[in-house]
Coordinates of C-alpha atoms and ligand atoms in Angstrom, one line a residue:
M207 CA 34.2 107.0 88.4
V208 CA 36.0 108.3 85.3
E209 CA 39.4 107.7 83.8
F210 CA 41.1 110.3 81.7
R211 CA 44.5 111.4 80.4
A212 CA 46.2 114.5 81.4
R213 CA 49.4 116.2 80.2
H214 CA 52.2 116.1 82.7
A215 CA 54.5 119.1 83.2
N216 CA 57.3 117.0 81.6
G217 CA 55.3 116.7 78.4
G218 CA 54.3 113.1 78.8
W219 CA 50.8 111.8 79.5
R220 CA 49.5 110.5 82.8
W221 CA 46.4 108.4 83.3
I222 CA 44.1 109.7 86.1
E223 CA 41.2 108.1 87.8
A224 CA 38.6 110.3 89.4
T225 CA 36.1 109.1 92.0
A226 CA 33.4 111.4 93.2
S227 CA 31.5 110.9 96.5
N228 CA 28.4 112.8 97.4
W229 CA 28.6 114.5 100.8
L230 CA 25.9 117.1 100.1
D231 CA 23.7 115.7 102.9
D232 CA 26.5 115.9 105.4
P233 CA 26.1 119.2 107.2
A234 CA 29.8 119.3 107.9
V235 CA 30.8 119.0 104.2
Q236 CA 27.8 119.9 102.0
G237 CA 29.6 119.2 98.8
V238 CA 30.9 116.6 96.4
I239 CA 34.4 115.3 97.0
V240 CA 36.4 114.2 94.0
N241 CA 39.5 112.0 94.5
Y242 CA 42.1 111.9 91.8
R243 CA 44.5 109.0 91.6
D244 CA 47.4 108.6 89.2
I245 CA 46.9 105.2 87.7
T246 CA 49.5 105.4 84.9
E247 CA 51.4 102.3 86.0
R248 CA 48.3 100.2 86.1
K249 CA 47.0 101.5 82.8
L250 CA 50.3 100.8 81.0
M251 CA 50.2 97.3 82.4
E252 CA 46.7 96.9 81.1
L253 CA 47.6 98.2 77.7
R254 CA 50.6 95.9 77.5
L255 CA 48.4 92.9 78.4
Q256 CA 45.8 94.0 75.9
H257 CA 48.6 94.3 73.3
G258 CA 49.8 90.8 74.3
V259 CA 46.3 89.4 73.8
L260 CA 46.1 90.9 70.3
H261 CA 49.7 90.6 69.1
D262 CA 52.3 88.0 68.5
A263 CA 55.1 88.0 71.0
L264 CA 57.9 87.2 68.6
T265 CA 57.3 89.6 65.8
G266 CA 55.0 92.2 67.5
L267 CA 52.6 91.7 64.6
P268 CA 48.8 91.4 65.1
N269 CA 47.7 87.9 65.9
R270 CA 44.8 85.8 64.8
V271 CA 42.4 87.5 67.2
L272 CA 43.1 91.0 66.0
L273 CA 43.2 89.9 62.4
S274 CA 39.8 88.2 62.7
N275 CA 38.4 91.5 64.2
R276 CA 39.6 93.5 61.3
L277 CA 38.6 91.0 58.7
G278 CA 35.2 90.9 60.3
Q279 CA 34.9 94.7 59.8
A280 CA 36.1 94.4 56.2
I281 CA 33.4 91.8 55.5
K282 CA 30.7 94.0 57.0
C283 CA 32.0 96.9 55.0
S284 CA 31.8 94.9 51.8
Q285 CA 28.2 93.9 52.6
R286 CA 27.2 97.5 53.0
N287 CA 29.1 98.9 50.1
P288 CA 29.4 97.0 46.8
Q289 CA 32.2 99.3 45.7
Y290 CA 34.4 98.2 48.6
H291 CA 36.7 95.2 48.2
F292 CA 39.3 93.7 50.5
A293 CA 41.9 91.0 49.8
V294 CA 43.4 88.4 52.1
L295 CA 46.9 86.9 51.4
F296 CA 47.7 83.7 53.2
L297 CA 51.5 83.2 53.3
D298 CA 53.5 80.2 54.2
L299 CA 57.3 80.3 54.1
D300 CA 58.8 77.5 51.9
H301 CA 61.5 75.3 53.5
F302 CA 61.3 77.1 56.9
K303 CA 61.3 73.7 58.6
V304 CA 64.7 73.0 57.1
I305 CA 66.1 76.3 58.5
N306 CA 64.6 75.5 61.9
D307 CA 65.9 71.9 61.9
S308 CA 69.4 72.6 60.6
F309 CA 70.2 75.9 62.4
G310 CA 68.0 75.7 65.5
H311 CA 65.0 77.5 66.8
P312 CA 66.7 80.8 67.9
V313 CA 68.0 81.2 64.3
G314 CA 64.5 80.3 63.0
D315 CA 63.0 82.9 65.3
R316 CA 65.3 85.6 64.0
F317 CA 64.5 84.6 60.5
L318 CA 60.8 85.0 61.2
V319 CA 61.4 88.5 62.6
T320 CA 63.3 89.5 59.5
A321 CA 60.6 88.1 57.3
A322 CA 58.0 90.0 59.3
S323 CA 59.7 93.3 58.9
R324 CA 60.2 92.7 55.1
L325 CA 56.5 92.0 54.8
H326 CA 55.7 95.2 56.7
R327 CA 57.7 97.2 54.2
C328 CA 55.6 95.9 51.3
L329 CA 52.3 97.2 52.8
R330 CA 50.4 100.4 53.2
S331 CA 49.7 101.7 56.7
T332 CA 46.0 100.7 56.4
D333 CA 46.9 97.1 55.7
T334 CA 47.1 94.4 58.5
C335 CA 49.9 91.9 58.5
A336 CA 49.3 89.2 61.1
R337 CA 51.2 86.2 62.2
L338 CA 49.0 83.1 62.7
G339 CA 51.8 81.1 64.2
G340 CA 54.8 79.1 62.9
D341 CA 55.7 80.4 59.5
E342 CA 52.2 81.4 58.6
F343 CA 51.3 85.0 58.0
V344 CA 48.1 86.6 56.8
I345 CA 47.8 90.0 55.2
L346 CA 44.6 91.9 55.0
L347 CA 44.6 94.5 52.2
D348 CA 41.9 97.0 53.1
D349 CA 39.8 98.8 50.5
I350 CA 41.7 97.6 47.4
H351 CA 40.2 98.2 44.0
S352 CA 41.3 95.5 41.7
L353 CA 42.8 92.0 41.7
D354 CA 45.7 93.4 39.6
A355 CA 46.6 95.6 42.6
V356 CA 46.5 92.6 44.9
V357 CA 48.7 90.6 42.6
Q358 CA 51.2 93.4 42.4
V359 CA 51.5 93.3 46.2
A360 CA 51.9 89.5 46.1
R361 CA 54.6 89.7 43.5
R362 CA 56.5 92.3 45.6
I363 CA 56.3 90.1 48.7
I364 CA 57.5 87.0 46.8
Q365 CA 60.4 89.0 45.5
Q366 CA 61.3 90.4 48.9
L367 CA 61.1 87.1 50.7
S368 CA 63.3 85.3 48.1
L369 CA 66.2 87.6 49.1
P370 CA 68.6 85.8 51.4
V371 CA 68.6 86.6 55.1
E372 CA 72.0 87.0 56.8
I373 CA 72.1 85.6 60.3
D374 CA 75.4 85.1 62.1
A375 CA 77.4 85.5 58.9
Q376 CA 75.3 82.7 57.2
M377 CA 73.1 83.4 54.2
L378 CA 69.7 81.7 54.7
H379 CA 67.4 81.2 51.7
S380 CA 63.7 80.8 51.7
S381 CA 60.7 81.9 49.7
V382 CA 57.0 82.2 50.2
S383 CA 53.9 80.6 48.8
I384 CA 50.8 82.8 48.8
G385 CA 47.1 82.1 48.5
I386 CA 44.9 85.0 47.6
V387 CA 41.2 85.7 48.3
F388 CA 39.8 88.8 46.6
G389 CA 37.0 89.4 49.0
S390 CA 33.5 90.2 48.3
A391 CA 30.1 90.2 50.0
E392 CA 29.6 86.4 49.7
Y393 CA 31.6 85.9 52.9
N394 CA 30.0 86.1 56.3
D395 CA 32.7 84.9 58.5
P396 CA 36.4 85.6 58.8
A397 CA 37.1 81.9 59.2
E398 CA 35.6 81.2 55.7
V399 CA 37.9 83.7 54.1
L400 CA 41.0 82.3 55.9
R401 CA 40.0 78.8 54.9
D402 CA 39.7 79.7 51.2
A403 CA 43.0 81.6 51.3
D404 CA 44.7 78.6 52.9
I405 CA 43.3 76.3 50.2
A406 CA 44.7 78.7 47.5
M407 CA 48.1 78.8 49.4
Y408 CA 48.1 75.0 49.4
R409 CA 47.7 75.1 45.6
A410 CA 50.6 77.5 45.3
K411 CA 52.8 75.1 47.3
A412 CA 51.7 72.1 45.3
S413 CA 52.4 73.8 42.0
G414 CA 56.0 74.5 42.8
K415 CA 56.2 77.0 45.7
S416 CA 57.5 80.6 45.6
R417 CA 54.3 81.7 43.8
Y418 CA 50.8 82.8 44.4
E419 CA 47.4 81.4 43.5
V420 CA 44.1 83.2 43.5
F421 CA 41.3 81.3 45.1
H422 CA 38.6 79.9 42.9
P423 CA 35.5 77.9 44.2
A424 CA 36.6 74.8 42.3
M425 CA 39.7 74.7 44.6
R426 CA 37.4 74.2 47.5
E427 CA 35.8 71.2 46.0
A428 CA 39.2 69.7 45.2
A429 CA 40.3 70.4 48.8
Q430 CA 37.1 68.8 50.1
A431 CA 37.6 65.8 47.9
R432 CA 41.2 65.5 49.2
L433 CA 40.1 65.6 52.7
A434 CA 37.4 63.0 52.1
L435 CA 40.1 60.8 50.5
E436 CA 42.4 61.3 53.4
N437 CA 39.7 60.2 55.8
E438 CA 38.8 57.2 53.6
L439 CA 42.5 56.2 53.5
R440 CA 42.7 56.2 57.2
R441 CA 39.7 53.9 57.4
A442 CA 41.1 51.7 54.6
I443 CA 44.4 51.3 56.5
A444 CA 42.5 50.4 59.7
Q445 CA 40.3 47.9 57.9
G446 CA 43.0 46.4 55.8
E447 CA 41.5 47.3 52.4
F448 CA 44.9 47.3 50.6
I449 CA 45.8 44.3 48.7
V450 CA 48.7 43.4 46.4
Y451 CA 48.7 42.5 42.7
Y452 CA 51.6 40.6 41.3
Q453 CA 53.0 41.3 37.8
P454 CA 55.3 38.7 36.3
I455 CA 58.9 39.4 35.5
V456 CA 60.3 37.2 32.8
N457 CA 63.7 36.2 31.4
I458 CA 63.3 37.6 27.9
S459 CA 65.8 35.1 26.4
S460 CA 64.2 31.9 27.8
G461 CA 60.7 33.0 28.6
E462 CA 61.1 31.7 32.2
L463 CA 59.3 33.4 35.0
I464 CA 61.8 34.8 37.5
G465 CA 59.6 36.6 39.9
F466 CA 56.9 39.3 40.4
E467 CA 56.6 42.9 41.1
A468 CA 54.2 43.6 44.0
L469 CA 51.8 46.5 43.1
V470 CA 49.5 47.9 45.7
R471 CA 45.7 48.0 45.0
W472 CA 42.9 49.5 47.1
Q473 CA 40.0 47.2 47.3
H474 CA 37.5 50.0 47.7
P475 CA 34.1 49.1 49.2
T476 CA 32.2 51.0 46.5
R477 CA 34.6 52.0 43.8
G478 CA 36.1 48.6 43.1
I479 CA 39.9 48.0 42.7
L480 CA 41.8 51.3 42.6
T481 CA 45.4 51.6 41.2
P482 CA 48.0 53.8 43.0
A483 CA 47.4 56.7 40.7
A484 CA 44.0 57.2 42.5
F485 CA 45.4 57.5 46.0
L486 CA 49.2 57.1 46.5
D487 CA 50.2 60.7 46.0
V488 CA 47.7 62.0 48.6
A489 CA 48.6 59.1 50.9
E490 CA 52.3 60.2 50.8
E491 CA 51.5 63.8 51.2
V492 CA 49.4 63.3 54.4
G493 CA 52.0 60.8 55.8
L494 CA 50.0 57.6 55.3
G495 CA 52.3 56.2 52.7
D496 CA 54.4 54.4 55.3
A497 CA 51.5 52.6 56.8
I498 CA 50.3 51.4 53.4
G499 CA 53.9 50.4 52.5
W500 CA 54.2 48.2 55.6
Q501 CA 50.9 46.5 54.9
V502 CA 52.2 45.7 51.4
L503 CA 55.4 44.3 52.7
E504 CA 53.6 42.2 55.2
H505 CA 51.2 40.9 52.5
V506 CA 54.1 40.0 50.3
C507 CA 56.0 38.1 53.0
R508 CA 52.9 36.1 53.9
Q509 CA 52.3 35.4 50.2
L510 CA 55.9 34.3 49.7
A511 CA 55.7 32.0 52.6
T512 CA 52.5 30.3 51.3
W513 CA 54.0 30.0 47.8
Q514 CA 57.3 28.6 48.9
H515 CA 55.4 26.1 51.1
S516 CA 53.0 25.0 48.3
F517 CA 55.4 25.2 45.3
P518 CA 58.9 24.1 46.3
H519 CA 60.0 24.4 42.6
A520 CA 59.2 28.1 42.8
A521 CA 61.4 28.7 45.9
H522 CA 63.8 30.8 43.9
L523 CA 61.2 33.3 42.7
S524 CA 61.6 36.8 44.1
V525 CA 59.1 39.5 44.7
S526 CA 60.0 43.1 44.2
V527 CA 58.4 45.7 46.5
N528 CA 58.4 49.4 45.8
L529 CA 59.6 51.6 48.6
S530 CA 58.7 55.3 48.8
A531 CA 61.5 57.8 49.6
R532 CA 60.1 58.4 53.0
Q533 CA 59.8 54.7 53.8
F534 CA 63.4 54.2 52.7
M535 CA 64.7 56.8 55.2
Q536 CA 62.8 55.4 58.2
P537 CA 65.4 54.6 60.8
E538 CA 63.6 51.4 61.7
L539 CA 63.5 50.2 58.1
Y540 CA 66.2 47.6 58.3
V541 CA 65.1 46.1 61.6
R542 CA 61.4 45.9 60.6
I543 CA 62.2 44.2 57.3
V544 CA 64.5 41.7 58.9
Q545 CA 61.8 41.1 61.5
L546 CA 59.2 40.4 58.8
L547 CA 61.5 38.0 56.8
T548 CA 62.3 36.1 60.0
Q549 CA 58.7 35.9 61.1
Y550 CA 57.6 34.4 57.8
N551 CA 60.8 32.5 57.3
I552 CA 61.6 34.0 53.9
P553 CA 65.1 33.8 52.5
P554 CA 66.3 37.4 52.2
N555 CA 67.3 36.9 48.5
C556 CA 63.6 36.4 47.6
L557 CA 62.9 40.0 48.4
K558 CA 63.9 42.8 46.1
L559 CA 63.4 46.4 47.1
E560 CA 62.7 48.9 44.3
L561 CA 63.8 52.5 44.8
T562 CA 63.4 55.3 42.4
E563 CA 66.3 57.5 41.2
S564 CA 64.7 60.5 42.9
A565 CA 64.4 58.7 46.2
L566 CA 68.1 57.8 46.1
M567 CA 69.2 61.3 45.0
E568 CA 67.1 63.0 47.6
Y569 CA 69.0 61.2 50.4
S570 CA 72.3 60.7 48.6
Q571 CA 74.3 61.1 51.8
E572 CA 72.7 58.3 53.7
A573 CA 71.3 56.2 50.9
A574 CA 74.5 54.2 50.2
A575 CA 74.9 53.2 53.8
V576 CA 71.2 52.0 54.1
L577 CA 71.5 50.1 50.9
A578 CA 74.7 48.4 51.9
R579 CA 73.2 47.3 55.1
L580 CA 70.1 45.8 53.5
R581 CA 72.3 44.1 50.9
S582 CA 74.7 42.6 53.3
Y583 CA 71.7 40.9 54.8
G584 CA 71.0 39.4 51.4
I585 CA 68.1 41.6 50.2
Q586 CA 68.4 42.6 46.6
I587 CA 68.1 46.2 45.5
A588 CA 66.8 47.6 42.2
I589 CA 66.7 51.1 40.9
D590 CA 63.3 51.8 39.5
D591 CA 62.3 54.1 36.6
F592 CA 65.9 54.3 35.6
G593 CA 66.8 56.8 32.9
V594 CA 64.3 59.5 34.0
G595 CA 67.1 61.7 35.4
Y596 CA 70.4 61.4 33.6
S597 CA 72.6 63.7 35.6
S598 CA 72.6 61.1 38.3
L599 CA 73.7 58.2 36.2
S600 CA 77.3 58.2 37.3
Y601 CA 76.3 58.5 41.0
L602 CA 73.7 55.8 40.8
I603 CA 75.9 53.1 39.3
Q604 CA 78.3 53.6 42.2
L605 CA 75.6 52.6 44.7
P606 CA 75.5 49.1 46.1
I607 CA 72.7 47.7 43.9
D608 CA 71.8 44.5 42.0
Q609 CA 69.4 45.6 39.3
I610 CA 68.2 48.5 37.3
K611 CA 64.7 48.8 35.7
I612 CA 64.6 50.8 32.6
D613 CA 61.7 53.2 32.6
R614 CA 58.7 52.5 30.4
N615 CA 59.1 55.9 28.6
F616 CA 62.4 54.7 27.2
I617 CA 60.8 51.6 25.9
I618 CA 58.0 53.6 24.2
Q619 CA 60.6 55.9 22.5
L620 CA 62.4 52.9 21.2
D621 CA 59.8 52.6 18.5
Q622 CA 60.1 56.2 17.3
A623 CA 63.5 57.7 18.2
H624 CA 66.6 56.1 16.9
H625 CA 68.9 57.6 19.5
S626 CA 66.9 56.0 22.4
Q627 CA 68.0 52.7 21.1
A628 CA 71.6 53.8 21.4
I629 CA 71.0 55.1 24.9
V630 CA 69.3 51.9 26.0
R631 CA 72.2 49.9 24.5
A632 CA 74.7 52.1 26.4
I633 CA 72.8 51.6 29.7
V634 CA 72.6 47.9 29.2
N635 CA 76.3 47.6 28.4
L636 CA 77.2 49.8 31.4
A637 CA 75.0 47.7 33.7
R638 CA 76.4 44.4 32.4
S639 CA 79.9 45.6 32.8
L640 CA 79.1 46.3 36.5
D641 CA 77.4 42.9 36.8
L642 CA 74.0 44.4 37.3
K643 CA 70.8 42.8 35.9
V644 CA 68.6 44.9 33.7
V645 CA 64.8 44.8 33.6
A646 CA 62.9 46.5 30.8
E647 CA 59.6 47.9 32.1
G648 CA 56.3 48.3 30.2
L649 CA 56.9 45.9 27.3
E650 CA 53.7 45.9 25.3
T651 CA 54.7 44.7 21.8
T652 CA 56.8 41.8 20.5
E653 CA 59.0 44.4 18.6
Q654 CA 59.9 46.0 22.0
V655 CA 60.7 42.6 23.5
D656 CA 62.9 41.7 20.4
R657 CA 64.8 45.0 20.6
M658 CA 65.5 44.6 24.3
R659 CA 66.6 41.1 23.8
T660 CA 69.0 42.3 21.0
V661 CA 70.6 44.9 23.1
G662 CA 71.3 42.3 25.8
C663 CA 68.6 43.1 28.4
H664 CA 68.0 40.2 30.8
Y665 CA 64.5 40.5 32.0
G666 CA 61.2 42.1 31.0
Q667 CA 58.0 43.1 32.5
G668 CA 54.9 44.5 30.7
Y669 CA 51.4 43.8 29.6
L670 CA 52.7 41.6 26.7
L671 CA 54.4 39.3 29.2
G672 CA 51.7 39.5 31.9
Y673 CA 49.3 41.9 33.6
P674 CA 49.4 42.6 37.3
L675 CA 47.3 39.8 38.8
P676 CA 45.6 39.1 42.1
A677 CA 47.5 36.6 44.2
A678 CA 45.1 33.8 43.4
E679 CA 45.7 34.2 39.7
A680 CA 49.5 34.6 40.1
I681 CA 49.4 31.2 41.8
R682 CA 48.1 29.7 38.5
L683 CA 51.3 30.8 36.8
L684 CA 53.2 28.9 39.5
Q685 CA 51.0 25.9 39.1
G686 CA 51.6 26.1 35.3
G687 CA 55.3 25.8 35.9
E688 CA 55.0 22.6 37.9
Ligands
C2E839 P1 56.2 51.3 38.9 O1 57.0 50.9 40.1 O2 57.0 51.9 37.8 O3 55.3 50.1 38.5 C1 55.0 49.8 37.2 C2 53.7 50.3 36.8 O4 53.6 50.2 35.4 C3 52.5 49.6 37.4 O5 51.5 50.6 37.6 C4 52.2 48.6 36.3 O6 50.8 48.2 36.4 C5 52.4 49.4 35.1 N1 52.7 48.6 34.0 C6 53.3 47.4 33.9 N2 53.4 47.0 32.7 C7 52.9 47.9 31.9 C8 52.7 48.1 30.4 O7 53.1 47.2 29.7 N3 52.2 49.2 30.0 C9 51.8 50.2 30.9 N4 51.2 51.3 30.4 N5 51.9 50.1 32.2 C10 52.5 49.0 32.7 P2 50.7 50.7 38.9 O8 50.4 49.3 39.5 O9 49.5 51.5 38.6 O10 51.7 51.4 39.9 C11 52.0 52.7 39.6 C12 53.2 53.2 40.5 O11 52.7 53.2 41.8 C13 54.3 52.2 40.5 O12 55.1 52.4 39.4 C14 55.0 52.5 41.8 O13 55.8 53.7 41.6 C15 53.9 52.9 42.7 N6 53.5 51.8 43.5 C16 52.8 50.7 43.3 N7 52.7 49.9 44.4 C17 53.5 50.5 45.3 C18 53.8 50.2 46.7 O14 53.4 49.1 47.3 N8 54.5 51.1 47.4 C19 55.0 52.2 46.8 N9 55.7 53.1 47.5 N10 54.7 52.5 45.5 C20 54.0 51.7 44.8
CA840 CA1 58.5 49.5 40.6
CA841 CA1 59.1 51.6 37.3

């Protein structure tokens, strides 16, 4: 049986299947009979199916399977011929989720189709542009001579994809982050190339989006370390390895202890006590920040209950807990906090929640309502790291809050820059006029404490006044006050 193509009289092609049967031994026939059948319809269906297996339905671009085939060939080529190079660009659209969530999937799909056609225009006919799924695209630049040439393509793509896309009279804005692997004979497997390009893309995202990064082996180690940390964090959450240190907050006029700030620590089985700098960013990025945050809140409530029971004279002390932006916007935040306070029988005014300026700015629409609700229950609210972003000052002071904490960087500058003193004085005056309490953070010297006292700041926190302490040691401060 053979299949072949033949020209039709109308100029098009038809697919023909020929089957031959041997009738030579049949005295009546004594020949070979060939049957021809027009199989064009079946053939087209097959081709369509085959296309479907190798292409993405939405954009018509090659899919992962076809990309892997071509990438596999490129790898083989580079192993045979040292002059041959290929490059892989791993693309991920920035903020695509926002477009999808705010305008709906049909608009998101049209956006992707436009992005795909723009990508196509940046490439040569020998290049492969594939869609891996979602907003991820991969480009294989075949037989490319220099990294410079690759970078030029990447720049062109970044420029093209930053142009707005008009859909239904709306201008939608996005951009793209690109990870580049300039391929060589070291690779054996398409999956390895894609993994490295993905790692570089992740770097591009992390360092500000709408940019490219060229893969370097050191990035792989960093990515592996991150992954290991992520796994360790999951285990640590399950095993309850997070504990809370308590740093004293003091009235800087009277020296009286007014409360503590709860600061999370990881009691790591081999590395000792770790501070948030070693893990909190990664935990937030991979979505484990909430789980840690709730463990901290639970620790604090349990601790407060014990203290209030053992030291009735300390019943007025409050503990401040830091909330991440994500935790702050959890719909169940209010209910869960109220639940915890009730369960441990804690008066709501013993709990302070600290939120950074940026967390409040990020969710400026909803923030005021959430704060008002917590506050009406009696929980106190503090703005943390105050003074880091000025533009928001007028907005922030309108929020329903009780306290502002002046950032440590301001306090450091107090020693050198004269104008900082004026700014701090202005902040304190403004806060006082609004009946807000002011806490100075990071006080390390008696001069700093004196200055803050002079400008009228109420409370202070810092190594001079007390280090963050494990609960058992913080108790000694309470006993001392007996
Ligand atoms: P933060 O809220 O600004 O906390 C104050 C940080 O300054 C703490 O660092 C504290 O140990 C440190 N500090 C206090 N006094 C001084 C001083 O006199 N000099 C200097 N150089 N540093 C001082 P820590 O404990 O490493 O925490 C770092 C950050 O991690 C915190 O900054 C906070 O943003 C975050 N964090 C800590 N615990 C939690 C938590 O339970 N949940 C969340 N979401 N974030 C937390
Ligand atoms: Ca804080
Ligand atoms: Ca702070």
